[in-house]
mmCIF file of C-alpha atoms in Angstrom:
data_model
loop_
_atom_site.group_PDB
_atom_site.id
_atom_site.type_symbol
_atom_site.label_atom_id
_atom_site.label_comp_id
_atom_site.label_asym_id
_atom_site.label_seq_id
_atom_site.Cartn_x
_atom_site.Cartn_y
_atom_site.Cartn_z
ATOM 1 C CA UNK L 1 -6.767 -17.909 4.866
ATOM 2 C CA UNK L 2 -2.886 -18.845 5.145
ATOM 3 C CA UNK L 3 -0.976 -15.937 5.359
ATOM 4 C CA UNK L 4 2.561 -14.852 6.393
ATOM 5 C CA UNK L 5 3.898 -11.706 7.169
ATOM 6 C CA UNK L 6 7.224 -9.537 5.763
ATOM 7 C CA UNK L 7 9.438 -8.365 8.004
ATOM 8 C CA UNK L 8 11.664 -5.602 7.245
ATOM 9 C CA UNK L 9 14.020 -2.731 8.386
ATOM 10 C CA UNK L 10 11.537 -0.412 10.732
ATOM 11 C CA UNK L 11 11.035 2.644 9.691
ATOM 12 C CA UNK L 12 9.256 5.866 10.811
ATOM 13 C CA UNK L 13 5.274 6.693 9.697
ATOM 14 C CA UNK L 14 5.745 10.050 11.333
ATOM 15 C CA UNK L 15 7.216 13.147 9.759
ATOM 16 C CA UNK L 16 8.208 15.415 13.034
ATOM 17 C CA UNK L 17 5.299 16.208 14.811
ATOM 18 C CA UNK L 18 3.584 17.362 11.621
ATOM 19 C CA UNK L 19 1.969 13.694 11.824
ATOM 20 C CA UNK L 20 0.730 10.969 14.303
ATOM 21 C CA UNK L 21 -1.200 7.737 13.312
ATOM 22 C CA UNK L 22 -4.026 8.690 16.043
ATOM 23 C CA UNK L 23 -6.108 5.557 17.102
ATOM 24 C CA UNK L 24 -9.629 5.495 15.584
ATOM 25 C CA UNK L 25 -9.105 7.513 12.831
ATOM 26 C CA UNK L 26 -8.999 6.672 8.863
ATOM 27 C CA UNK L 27 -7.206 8.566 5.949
ATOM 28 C CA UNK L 28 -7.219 8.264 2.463
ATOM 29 C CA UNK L 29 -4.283 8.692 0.102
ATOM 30 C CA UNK L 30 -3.913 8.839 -3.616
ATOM 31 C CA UNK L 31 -1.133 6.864 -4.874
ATOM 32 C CA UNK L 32 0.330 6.058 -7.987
ATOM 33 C CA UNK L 33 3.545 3.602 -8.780
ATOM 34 C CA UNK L 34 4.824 1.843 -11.450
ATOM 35 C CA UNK L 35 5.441 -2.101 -11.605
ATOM 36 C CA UNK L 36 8.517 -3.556 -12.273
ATOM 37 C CA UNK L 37 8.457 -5.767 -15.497
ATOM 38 C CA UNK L 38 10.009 -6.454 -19.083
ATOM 39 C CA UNK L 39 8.364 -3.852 -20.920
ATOM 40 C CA UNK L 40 10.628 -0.586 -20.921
ATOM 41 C CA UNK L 41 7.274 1.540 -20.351
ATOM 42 C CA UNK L 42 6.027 -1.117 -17.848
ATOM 43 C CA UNK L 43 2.672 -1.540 -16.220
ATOM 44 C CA UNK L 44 1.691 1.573 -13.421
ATOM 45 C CA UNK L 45 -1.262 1.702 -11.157
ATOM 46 C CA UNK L 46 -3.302 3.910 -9.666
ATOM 47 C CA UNK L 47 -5.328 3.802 -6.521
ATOM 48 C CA UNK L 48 -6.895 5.052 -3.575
ATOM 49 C CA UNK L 49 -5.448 3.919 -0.592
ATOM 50 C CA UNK L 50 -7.495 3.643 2.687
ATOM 51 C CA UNK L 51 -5.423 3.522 6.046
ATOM 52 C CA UNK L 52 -7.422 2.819 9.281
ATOM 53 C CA UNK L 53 -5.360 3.361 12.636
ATOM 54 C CA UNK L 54 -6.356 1.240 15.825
ATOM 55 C CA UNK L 55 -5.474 1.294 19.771
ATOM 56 C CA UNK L 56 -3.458 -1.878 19.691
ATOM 57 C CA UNK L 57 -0.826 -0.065 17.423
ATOM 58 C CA UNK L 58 -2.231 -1.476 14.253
ATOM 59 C CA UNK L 59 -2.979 -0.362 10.919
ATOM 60 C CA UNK L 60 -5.533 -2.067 8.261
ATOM 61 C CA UNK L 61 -4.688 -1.006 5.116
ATOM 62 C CA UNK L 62 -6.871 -1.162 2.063
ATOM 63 C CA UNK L 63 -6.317 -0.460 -1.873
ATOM 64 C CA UNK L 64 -9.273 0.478 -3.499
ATOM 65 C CA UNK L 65 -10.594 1.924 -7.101
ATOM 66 C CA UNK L 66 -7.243 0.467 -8.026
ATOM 67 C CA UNK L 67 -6.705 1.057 -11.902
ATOM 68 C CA UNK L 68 -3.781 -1.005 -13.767
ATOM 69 C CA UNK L 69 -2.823 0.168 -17.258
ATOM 70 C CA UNK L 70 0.936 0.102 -19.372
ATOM 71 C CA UNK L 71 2.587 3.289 -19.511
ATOM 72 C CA UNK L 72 3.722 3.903 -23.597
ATOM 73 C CA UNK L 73 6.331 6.501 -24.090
ATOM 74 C CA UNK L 74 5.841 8.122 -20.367
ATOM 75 C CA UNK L 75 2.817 9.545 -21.280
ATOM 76 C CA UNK L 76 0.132 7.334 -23.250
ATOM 77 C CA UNK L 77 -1.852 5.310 -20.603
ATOM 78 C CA UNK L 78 -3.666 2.243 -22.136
ATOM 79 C CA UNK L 79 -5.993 -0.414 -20.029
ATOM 80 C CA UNK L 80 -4.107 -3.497 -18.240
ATOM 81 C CA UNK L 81 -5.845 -6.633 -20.136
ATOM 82 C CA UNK L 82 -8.112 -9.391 -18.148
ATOM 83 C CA UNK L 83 -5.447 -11.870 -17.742
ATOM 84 C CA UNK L 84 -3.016 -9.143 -15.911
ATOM 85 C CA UNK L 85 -6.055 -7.370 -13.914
ATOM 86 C CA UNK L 86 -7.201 -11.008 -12.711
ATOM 87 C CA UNK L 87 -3.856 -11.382 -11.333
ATOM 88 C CA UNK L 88 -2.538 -8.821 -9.756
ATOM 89 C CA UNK L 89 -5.935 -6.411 -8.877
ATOM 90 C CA UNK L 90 -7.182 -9.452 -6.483
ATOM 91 C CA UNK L 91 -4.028 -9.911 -4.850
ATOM 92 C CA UNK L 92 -3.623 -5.468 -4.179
ATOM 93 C CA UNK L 93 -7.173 -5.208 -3.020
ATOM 94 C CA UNK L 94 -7.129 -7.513 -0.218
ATOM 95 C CA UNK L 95 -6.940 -5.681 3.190
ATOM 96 C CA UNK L 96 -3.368 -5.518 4.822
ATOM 97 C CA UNK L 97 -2.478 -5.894 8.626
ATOM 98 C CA UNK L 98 0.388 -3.680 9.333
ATOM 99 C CA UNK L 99 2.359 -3.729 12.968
ATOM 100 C CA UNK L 100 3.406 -0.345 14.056
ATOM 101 C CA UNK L 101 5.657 -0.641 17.147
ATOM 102 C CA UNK L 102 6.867 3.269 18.523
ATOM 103 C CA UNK L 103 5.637 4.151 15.641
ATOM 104 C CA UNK L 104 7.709 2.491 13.107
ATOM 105 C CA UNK L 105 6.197 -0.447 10.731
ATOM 106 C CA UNK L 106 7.182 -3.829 12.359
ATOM 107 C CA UNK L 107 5.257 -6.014 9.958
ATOM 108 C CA UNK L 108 3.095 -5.745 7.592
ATOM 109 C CA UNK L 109 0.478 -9.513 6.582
ATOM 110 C CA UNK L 110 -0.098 -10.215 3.105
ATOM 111 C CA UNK L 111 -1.188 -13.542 1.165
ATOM 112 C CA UNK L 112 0.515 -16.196 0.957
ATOM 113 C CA UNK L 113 0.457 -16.395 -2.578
ATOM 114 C CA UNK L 114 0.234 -12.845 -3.230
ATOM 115 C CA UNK L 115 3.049 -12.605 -6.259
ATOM 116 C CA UNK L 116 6.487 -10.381 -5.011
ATOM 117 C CA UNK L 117 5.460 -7.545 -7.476
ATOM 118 C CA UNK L 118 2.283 -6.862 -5.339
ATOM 119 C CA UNK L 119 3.702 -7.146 -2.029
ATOM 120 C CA UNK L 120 6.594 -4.364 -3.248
ATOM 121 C CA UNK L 121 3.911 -2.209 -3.973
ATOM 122 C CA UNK L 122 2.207 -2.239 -0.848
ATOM 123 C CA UNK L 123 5.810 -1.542 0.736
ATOM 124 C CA UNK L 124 6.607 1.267 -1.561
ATOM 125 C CA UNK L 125 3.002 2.665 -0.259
ATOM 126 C CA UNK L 126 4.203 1.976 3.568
ATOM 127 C CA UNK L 127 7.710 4.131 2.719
ATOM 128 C CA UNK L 128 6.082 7.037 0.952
ATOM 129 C CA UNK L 129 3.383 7.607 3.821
ATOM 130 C CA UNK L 130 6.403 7.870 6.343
ATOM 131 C CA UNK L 131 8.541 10.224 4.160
ATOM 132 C CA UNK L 132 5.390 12.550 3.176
ATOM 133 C CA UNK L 133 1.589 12.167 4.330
ATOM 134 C CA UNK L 134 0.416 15.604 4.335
ATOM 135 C CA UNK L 135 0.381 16.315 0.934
ATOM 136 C CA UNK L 136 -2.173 13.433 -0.427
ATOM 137 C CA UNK L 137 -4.170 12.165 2.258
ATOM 138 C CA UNK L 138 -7.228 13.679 4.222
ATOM 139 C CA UNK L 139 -8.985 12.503 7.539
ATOM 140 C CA UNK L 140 -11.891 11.511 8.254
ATOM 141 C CA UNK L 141 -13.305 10.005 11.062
ATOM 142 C CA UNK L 142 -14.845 6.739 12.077
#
């Protein structure tokens, strides 16, 4: 698979010391964003988002259960149609290399056709987990 990778401004994955990506372990997170498009409402998604931390300062990062639907009014959630879940639900479920170096994301690999929209989503994930993690993730071993 060709791939390339997105470098970006480092920043932290740890909160204080209320966090530490500890090697070997796994945690899940709920999260929910919204996609940039035309529509006022636009198109949200949400997911499950597994997060698997390895000795060689690594993360894999996985979307999964992902559900895509437009947002009507801020509150009426309809269904994403075929053409728009074909495109976009492929690209978010692939599995995501991210560099960690002290701690802070270095890189992160995605697709090299994976469309911008995607790839922002996957970095909005990266900056929430190192603002907050406690709050909608849980542990569990592997």
């Amino acid at each position: 698979m060709r791939s390339f990778y997105v470098q970006f401004k480092a920043f932290s994955l740890t909160h204080g010391n209320a966090y530490n990506w500890i090697p070997e372990t796994e945690k899940v997170f709920q999260f929910e964003s919204k996609i940039p498009n035309d529509s006022p409402d636009g198109l949200g998604v949400k997911t499950q988002v597994r997060v698997q931390a390895f000795a060689d300062h690594t993360l894999r990062m996985k979307f999964e259960s992902s559900h895509l639907f437009h947002r009507i009014n801020g509150t009426l959630e309809l269904p994403a149609g075929p053409v728009v879940l074909k495109s976009l639900l492929g690209y978010l479920e692939e599995t995501v290399l991210v560099q960690l170096k002290r701690g802070h994301v270095k890189s992160f690999f995605v697709g090299r056709d994976e469309p911008n929209d995607v790839t922002n989503i996957k970095r909005s994930f990266l900056s929430q987990i190192a603002v907050d993690i406690s709050a909608s993730s849980h542990t569990v071993a592997t």
